[in-house]
mmCIF file with all atom_site columns, C-alpha atoms in Angstrom:
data_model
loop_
_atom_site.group_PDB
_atom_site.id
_atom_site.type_symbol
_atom_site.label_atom_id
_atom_site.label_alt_id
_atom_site.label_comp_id
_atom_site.label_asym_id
_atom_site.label_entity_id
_atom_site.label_seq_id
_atom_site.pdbx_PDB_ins_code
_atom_site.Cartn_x
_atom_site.Cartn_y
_atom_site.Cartn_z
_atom_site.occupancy
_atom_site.B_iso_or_equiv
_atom_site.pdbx_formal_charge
_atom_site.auth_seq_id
_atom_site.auth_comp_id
_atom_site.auth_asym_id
_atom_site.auth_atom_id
_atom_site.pdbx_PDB_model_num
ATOM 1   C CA . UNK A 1 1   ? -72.442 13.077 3.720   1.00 87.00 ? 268 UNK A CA 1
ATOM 2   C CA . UNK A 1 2   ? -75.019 11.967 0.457   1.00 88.00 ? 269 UNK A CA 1
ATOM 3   C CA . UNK A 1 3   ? -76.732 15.458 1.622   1.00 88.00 ? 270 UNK A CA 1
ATOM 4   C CA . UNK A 1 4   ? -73.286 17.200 1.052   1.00 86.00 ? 271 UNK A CA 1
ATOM 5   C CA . UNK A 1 5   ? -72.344 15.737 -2.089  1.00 86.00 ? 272 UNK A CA 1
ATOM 6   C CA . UNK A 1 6   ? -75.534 15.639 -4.216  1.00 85.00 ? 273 UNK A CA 1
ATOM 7   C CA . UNK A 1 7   ? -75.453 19.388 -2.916  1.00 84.00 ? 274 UNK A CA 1
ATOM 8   C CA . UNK A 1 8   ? -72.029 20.157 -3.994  1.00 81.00 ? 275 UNK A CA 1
ATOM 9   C CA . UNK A 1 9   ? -72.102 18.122 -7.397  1.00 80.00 ? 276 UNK A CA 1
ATOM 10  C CA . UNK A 1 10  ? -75.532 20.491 -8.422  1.00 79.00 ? 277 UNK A CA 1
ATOM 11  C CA . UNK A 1 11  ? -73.967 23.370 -7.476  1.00 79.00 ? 278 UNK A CA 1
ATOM 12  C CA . UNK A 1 12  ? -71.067 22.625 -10.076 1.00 76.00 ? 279 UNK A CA 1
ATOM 13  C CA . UNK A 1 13  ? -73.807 21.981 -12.356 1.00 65.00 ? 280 UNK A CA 1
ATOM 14  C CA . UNK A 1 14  ? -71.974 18.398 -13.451 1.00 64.00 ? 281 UNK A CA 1
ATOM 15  C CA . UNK A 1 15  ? -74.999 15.846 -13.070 1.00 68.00 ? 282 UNK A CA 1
ATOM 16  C CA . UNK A 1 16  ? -77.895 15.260 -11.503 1.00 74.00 ? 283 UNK A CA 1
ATOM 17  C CA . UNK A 1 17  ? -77.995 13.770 -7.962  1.00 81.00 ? 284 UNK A CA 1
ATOM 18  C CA . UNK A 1 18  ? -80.130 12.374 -5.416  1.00 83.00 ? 285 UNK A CA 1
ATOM 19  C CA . UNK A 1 19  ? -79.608 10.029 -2.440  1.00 87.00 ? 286 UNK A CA 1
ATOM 20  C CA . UNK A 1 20  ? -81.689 6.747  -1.495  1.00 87.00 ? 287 UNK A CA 1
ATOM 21  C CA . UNK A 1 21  ? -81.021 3.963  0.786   1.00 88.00 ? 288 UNK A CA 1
ATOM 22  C CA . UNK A 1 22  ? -79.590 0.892  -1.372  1.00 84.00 ? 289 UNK A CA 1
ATOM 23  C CA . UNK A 1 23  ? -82.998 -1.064 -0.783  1.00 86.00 ? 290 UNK A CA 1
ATOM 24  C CA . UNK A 1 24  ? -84.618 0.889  -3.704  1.00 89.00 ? 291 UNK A CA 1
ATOM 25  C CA . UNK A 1 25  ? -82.512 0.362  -6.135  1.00 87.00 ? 292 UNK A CA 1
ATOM 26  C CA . UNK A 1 26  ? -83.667 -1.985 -8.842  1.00 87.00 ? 293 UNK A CA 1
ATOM 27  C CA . UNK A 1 27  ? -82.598 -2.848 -12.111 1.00 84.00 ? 294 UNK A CA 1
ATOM 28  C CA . UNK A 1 28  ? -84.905 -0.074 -13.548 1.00 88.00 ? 295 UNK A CA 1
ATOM 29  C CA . UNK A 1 29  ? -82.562 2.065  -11.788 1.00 86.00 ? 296 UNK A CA 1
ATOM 30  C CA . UNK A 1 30  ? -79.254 0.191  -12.379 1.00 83.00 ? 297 UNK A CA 1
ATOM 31  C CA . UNK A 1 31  ? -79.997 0.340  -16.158 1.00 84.00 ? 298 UNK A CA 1
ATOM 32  C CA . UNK A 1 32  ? -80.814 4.127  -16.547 1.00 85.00 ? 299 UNK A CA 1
ATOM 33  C CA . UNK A 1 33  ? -77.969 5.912  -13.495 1.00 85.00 ? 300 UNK A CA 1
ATOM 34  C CA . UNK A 1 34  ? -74.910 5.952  -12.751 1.00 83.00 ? 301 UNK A CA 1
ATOM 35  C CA . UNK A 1 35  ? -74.803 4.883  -8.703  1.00 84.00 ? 302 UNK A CA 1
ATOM 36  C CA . UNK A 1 36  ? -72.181 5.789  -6.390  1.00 86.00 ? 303 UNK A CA 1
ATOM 37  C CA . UNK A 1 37  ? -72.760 3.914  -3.316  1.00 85.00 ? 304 UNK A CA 1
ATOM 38  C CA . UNK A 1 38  ? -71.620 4.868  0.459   1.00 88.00 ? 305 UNK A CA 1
ATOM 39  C CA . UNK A 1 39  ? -70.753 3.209  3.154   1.00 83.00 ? 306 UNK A CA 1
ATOM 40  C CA . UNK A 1 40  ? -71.260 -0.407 1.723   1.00 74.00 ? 307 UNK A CA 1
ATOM 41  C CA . UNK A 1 41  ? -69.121 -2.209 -0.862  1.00 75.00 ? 308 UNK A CA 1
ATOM 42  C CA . UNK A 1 42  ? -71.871 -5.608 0.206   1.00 74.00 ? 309 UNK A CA 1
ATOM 43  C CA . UNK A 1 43  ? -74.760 -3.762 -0.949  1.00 72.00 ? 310 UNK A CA 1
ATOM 44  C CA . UNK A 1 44  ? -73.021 -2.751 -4.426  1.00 69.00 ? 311 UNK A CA 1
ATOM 45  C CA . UNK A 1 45  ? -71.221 -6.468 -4.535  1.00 67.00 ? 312 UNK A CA 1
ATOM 46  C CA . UNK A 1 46  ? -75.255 -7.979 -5.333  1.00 71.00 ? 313 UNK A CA 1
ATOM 47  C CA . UNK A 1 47  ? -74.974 -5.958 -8.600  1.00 68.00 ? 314 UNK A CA 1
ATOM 48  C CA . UNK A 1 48  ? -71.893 -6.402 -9.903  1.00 70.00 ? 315 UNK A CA 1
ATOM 49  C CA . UNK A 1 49  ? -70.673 -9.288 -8.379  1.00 72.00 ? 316 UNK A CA 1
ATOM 50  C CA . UNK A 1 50  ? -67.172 -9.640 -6.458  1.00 78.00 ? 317 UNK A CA 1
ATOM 51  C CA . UNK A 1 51  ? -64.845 -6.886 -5.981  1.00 84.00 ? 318 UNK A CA 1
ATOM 52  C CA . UNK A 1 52  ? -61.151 -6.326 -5.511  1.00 90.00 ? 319 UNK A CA 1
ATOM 53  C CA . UNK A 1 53  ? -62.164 -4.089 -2.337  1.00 92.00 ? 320 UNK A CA 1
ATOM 54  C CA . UNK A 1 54  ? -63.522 -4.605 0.973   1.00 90.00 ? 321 UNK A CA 1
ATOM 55  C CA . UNK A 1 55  ? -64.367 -2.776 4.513   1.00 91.00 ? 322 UNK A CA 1
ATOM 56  C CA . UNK A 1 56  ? -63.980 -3.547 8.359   1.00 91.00 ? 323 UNK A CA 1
ATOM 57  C CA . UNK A 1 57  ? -64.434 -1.569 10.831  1.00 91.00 ? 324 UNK A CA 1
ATOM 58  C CA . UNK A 1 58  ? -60.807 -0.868 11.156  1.00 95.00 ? 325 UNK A CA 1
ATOM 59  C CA . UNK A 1 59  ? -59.547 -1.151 7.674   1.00 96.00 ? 326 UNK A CA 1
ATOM 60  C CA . UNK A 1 60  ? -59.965 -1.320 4.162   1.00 95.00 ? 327 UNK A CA 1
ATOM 61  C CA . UNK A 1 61  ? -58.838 -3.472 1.689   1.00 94.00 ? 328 UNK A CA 1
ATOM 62  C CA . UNK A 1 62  ? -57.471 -3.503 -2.119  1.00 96.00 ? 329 UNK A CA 1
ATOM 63  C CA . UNK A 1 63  ? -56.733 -7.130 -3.053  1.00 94.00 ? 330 UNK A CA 1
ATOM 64  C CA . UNK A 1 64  ? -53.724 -8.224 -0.546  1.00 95.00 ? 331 UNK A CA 1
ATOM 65  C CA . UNK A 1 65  ? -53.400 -4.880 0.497   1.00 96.00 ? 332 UNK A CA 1
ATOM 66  C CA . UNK A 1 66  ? -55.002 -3.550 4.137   1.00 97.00 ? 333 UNK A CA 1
ATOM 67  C CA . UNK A 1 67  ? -55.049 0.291  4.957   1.00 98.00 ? 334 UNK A CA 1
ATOM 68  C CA . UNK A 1 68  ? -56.009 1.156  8.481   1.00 97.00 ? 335 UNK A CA 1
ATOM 69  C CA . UNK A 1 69  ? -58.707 4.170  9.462   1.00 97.00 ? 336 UNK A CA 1
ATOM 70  C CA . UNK A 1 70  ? -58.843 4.951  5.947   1.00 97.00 ? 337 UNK A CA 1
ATOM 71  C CA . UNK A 1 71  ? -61.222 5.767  3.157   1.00 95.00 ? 338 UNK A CA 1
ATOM 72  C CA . UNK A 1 72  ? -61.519 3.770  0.072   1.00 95.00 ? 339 UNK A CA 1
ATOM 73  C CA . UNK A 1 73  ? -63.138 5.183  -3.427  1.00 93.00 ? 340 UNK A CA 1
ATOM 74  C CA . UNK A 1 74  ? -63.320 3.307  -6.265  1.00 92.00 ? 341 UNK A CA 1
ATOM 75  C CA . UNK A 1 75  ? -65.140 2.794  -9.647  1.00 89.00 ? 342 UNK A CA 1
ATOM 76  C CA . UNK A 1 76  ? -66.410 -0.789 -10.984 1.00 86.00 ? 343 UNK A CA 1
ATOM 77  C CA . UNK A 1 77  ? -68.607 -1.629 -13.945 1.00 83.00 ? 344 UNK A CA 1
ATOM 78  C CA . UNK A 1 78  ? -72.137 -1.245 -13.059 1.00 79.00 ? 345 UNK A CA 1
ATOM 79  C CA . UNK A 1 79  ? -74.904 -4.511 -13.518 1.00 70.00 ? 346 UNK A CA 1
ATOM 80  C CA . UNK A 1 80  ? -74.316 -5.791 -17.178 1.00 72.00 ? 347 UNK A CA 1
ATOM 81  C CA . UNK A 1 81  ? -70.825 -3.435 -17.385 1.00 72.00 ? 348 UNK A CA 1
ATOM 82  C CA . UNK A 1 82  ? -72.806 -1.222 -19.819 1.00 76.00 ? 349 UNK A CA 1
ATOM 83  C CA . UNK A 1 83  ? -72.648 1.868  -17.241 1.00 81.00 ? 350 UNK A CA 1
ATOM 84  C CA . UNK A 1 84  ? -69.822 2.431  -14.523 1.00 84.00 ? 351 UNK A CA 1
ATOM 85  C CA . UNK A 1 85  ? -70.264 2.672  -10.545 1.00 85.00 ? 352 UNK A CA 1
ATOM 86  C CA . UNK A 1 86  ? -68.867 4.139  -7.906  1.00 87.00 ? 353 UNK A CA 1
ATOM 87  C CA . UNK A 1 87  ? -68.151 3.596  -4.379  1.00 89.00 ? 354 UNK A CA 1
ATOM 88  C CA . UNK A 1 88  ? -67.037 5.401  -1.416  1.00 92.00 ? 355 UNK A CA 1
ATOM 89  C CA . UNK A 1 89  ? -66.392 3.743  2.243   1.00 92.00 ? 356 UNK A CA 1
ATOM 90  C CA . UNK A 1 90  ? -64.662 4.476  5.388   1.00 93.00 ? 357 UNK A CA 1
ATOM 91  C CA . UNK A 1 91  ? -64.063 2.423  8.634   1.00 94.00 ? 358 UNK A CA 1
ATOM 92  C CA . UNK A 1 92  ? -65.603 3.438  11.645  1.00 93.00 ? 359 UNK A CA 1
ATOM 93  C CA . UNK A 1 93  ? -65.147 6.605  13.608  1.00 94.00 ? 360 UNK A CA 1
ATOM 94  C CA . UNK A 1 94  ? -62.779 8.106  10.678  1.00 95.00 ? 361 UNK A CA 1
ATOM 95  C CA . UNK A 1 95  ? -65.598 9.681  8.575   1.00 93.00 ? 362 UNK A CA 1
ATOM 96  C CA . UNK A 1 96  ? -64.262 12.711 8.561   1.00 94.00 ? 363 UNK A CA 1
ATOM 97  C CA . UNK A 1 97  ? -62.154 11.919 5.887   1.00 94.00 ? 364 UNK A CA 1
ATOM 98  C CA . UNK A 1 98  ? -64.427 12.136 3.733   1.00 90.00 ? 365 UNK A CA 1
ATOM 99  C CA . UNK A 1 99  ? -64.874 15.415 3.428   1.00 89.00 ? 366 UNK A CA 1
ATOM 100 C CA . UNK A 1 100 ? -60.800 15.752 2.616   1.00 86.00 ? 367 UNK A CA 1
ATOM 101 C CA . UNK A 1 101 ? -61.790 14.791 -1.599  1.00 82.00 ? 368 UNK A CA 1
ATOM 102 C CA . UNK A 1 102 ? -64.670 15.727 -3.347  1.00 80.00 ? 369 UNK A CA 1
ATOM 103 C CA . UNK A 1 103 ? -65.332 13.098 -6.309  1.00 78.00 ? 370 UNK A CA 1
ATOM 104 C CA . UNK A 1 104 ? -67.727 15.258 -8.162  1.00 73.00 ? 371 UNK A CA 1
ATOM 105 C CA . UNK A 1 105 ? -65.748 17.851 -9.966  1.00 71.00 ? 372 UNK A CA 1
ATOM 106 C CA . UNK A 1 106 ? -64.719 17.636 -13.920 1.00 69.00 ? 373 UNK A CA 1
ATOM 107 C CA . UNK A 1 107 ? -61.403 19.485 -12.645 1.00 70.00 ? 374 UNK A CA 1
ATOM 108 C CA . UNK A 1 108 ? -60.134 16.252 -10.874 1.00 69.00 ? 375 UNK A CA 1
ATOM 109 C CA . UNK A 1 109 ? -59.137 12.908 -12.448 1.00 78.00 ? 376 UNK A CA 1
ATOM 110 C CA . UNK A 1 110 ? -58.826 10.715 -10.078 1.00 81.00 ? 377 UNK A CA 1
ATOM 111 C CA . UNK A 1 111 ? -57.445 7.081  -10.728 1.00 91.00 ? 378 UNK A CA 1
ATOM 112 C CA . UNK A 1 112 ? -59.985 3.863  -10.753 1.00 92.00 ? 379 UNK A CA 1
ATOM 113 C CA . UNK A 1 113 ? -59.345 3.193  -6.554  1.00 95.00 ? 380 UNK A CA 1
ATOM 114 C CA . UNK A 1 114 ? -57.419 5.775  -4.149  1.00 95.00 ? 381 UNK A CA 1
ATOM 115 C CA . UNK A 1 115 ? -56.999 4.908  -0.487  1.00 97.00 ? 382 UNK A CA 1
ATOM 116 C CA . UNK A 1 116 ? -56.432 8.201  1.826   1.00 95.00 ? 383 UNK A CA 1
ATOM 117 C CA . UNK A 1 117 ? -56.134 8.544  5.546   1.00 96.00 ? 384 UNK A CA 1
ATOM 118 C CA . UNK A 1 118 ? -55.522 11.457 7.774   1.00 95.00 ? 385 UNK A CA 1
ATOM 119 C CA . UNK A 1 119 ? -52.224 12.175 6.192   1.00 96.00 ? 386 UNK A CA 1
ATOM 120 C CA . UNK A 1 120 ? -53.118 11.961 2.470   1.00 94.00 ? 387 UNK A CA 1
ATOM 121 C CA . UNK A 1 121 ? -53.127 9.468  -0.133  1.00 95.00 ? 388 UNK A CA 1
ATOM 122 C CA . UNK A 1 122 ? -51.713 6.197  0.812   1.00 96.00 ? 389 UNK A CA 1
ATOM 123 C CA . UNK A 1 123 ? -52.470 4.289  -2.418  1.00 97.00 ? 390 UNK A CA 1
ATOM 124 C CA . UNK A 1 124 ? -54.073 4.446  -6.111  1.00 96.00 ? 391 UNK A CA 1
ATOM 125 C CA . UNK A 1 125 ? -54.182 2.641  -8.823  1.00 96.00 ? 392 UNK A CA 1
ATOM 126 C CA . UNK A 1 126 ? -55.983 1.561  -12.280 1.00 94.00 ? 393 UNK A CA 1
ATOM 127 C CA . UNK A 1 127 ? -57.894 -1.779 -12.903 1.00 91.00 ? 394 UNK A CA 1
ATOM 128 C CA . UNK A 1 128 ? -56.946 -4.098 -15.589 1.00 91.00 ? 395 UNK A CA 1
ATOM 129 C CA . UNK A 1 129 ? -59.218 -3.996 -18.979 1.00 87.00 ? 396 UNK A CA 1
ATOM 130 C CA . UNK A 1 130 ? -61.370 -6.955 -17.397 1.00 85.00 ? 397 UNK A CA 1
ATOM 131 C CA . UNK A 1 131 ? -61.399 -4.697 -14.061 1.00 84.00 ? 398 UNK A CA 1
ATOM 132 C CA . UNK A 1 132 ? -59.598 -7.063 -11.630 1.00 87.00 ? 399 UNK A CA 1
ATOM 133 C CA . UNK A 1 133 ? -56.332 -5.926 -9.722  1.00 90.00 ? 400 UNK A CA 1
ATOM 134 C CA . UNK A 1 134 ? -53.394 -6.033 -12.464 1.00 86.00 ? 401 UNK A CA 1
#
């Protein structure tokens, strides 16, 4: 799935990608890209601290809010809030819905978190200013 969207998002010519497990990433890093993690919200938690989101295998989670065999995106502010993140997960044995939205496009706006299963969007939303649930 990285393979298929650093390859999509440089043939639209919008950025520059590359994929790398999260144990390289280092502030160096955190300080000079803008990361969209996959698969892990834990991994992206250690660098910006505690998110409205989280993952099971057999649901995701925004605040209060559980969504089974879904897919969760969101964005978050990255390290120091300086630069923002992204993240994309899915419980188990439903990653095929990822390939139903393609994040990297400047035709699409898409809110701060969106939830989507096999029969479309479920929910979305915007974070407040100090980017907790409103």
């Amino acid at each position: 799935y990285a393979a298929f969207l650093t390859s999509s998002w440089s043939v639209q010519g919008n950025g520059a990608a590359c994929a790398l497990p999260a144990s390289r990433v280092d502030a160096a890093l955190m300080a000079e890209r803008n990361l969209v993690w996959l698969g892990t919200i834990e991994d992206l938690a250690a660098w910006s601290g505690t998110l409205p989101f989280a993952r099971t295998a057999t649901a995701v989670s925004v605040g209060a809010r559980t969504f089974a065999h879904s897919a969760l995106l969101f964005t978050f502010p990255q390290g120091d809030g300086a630069r923002l993140g992204g993240g994309i997960v899915v419980t188990a044995g439903d990653e095929r819905l990822l390939f139903h939205f393609m994040p990297f496009t400047s035709s699409f706006a898409a809110p701060d978190w969106m939830v989507f299963d096999a029969d479309g969007v479920s929910a979305a939303g915007y974070l407040s200013p100090t980017w907790t649930l409103p």
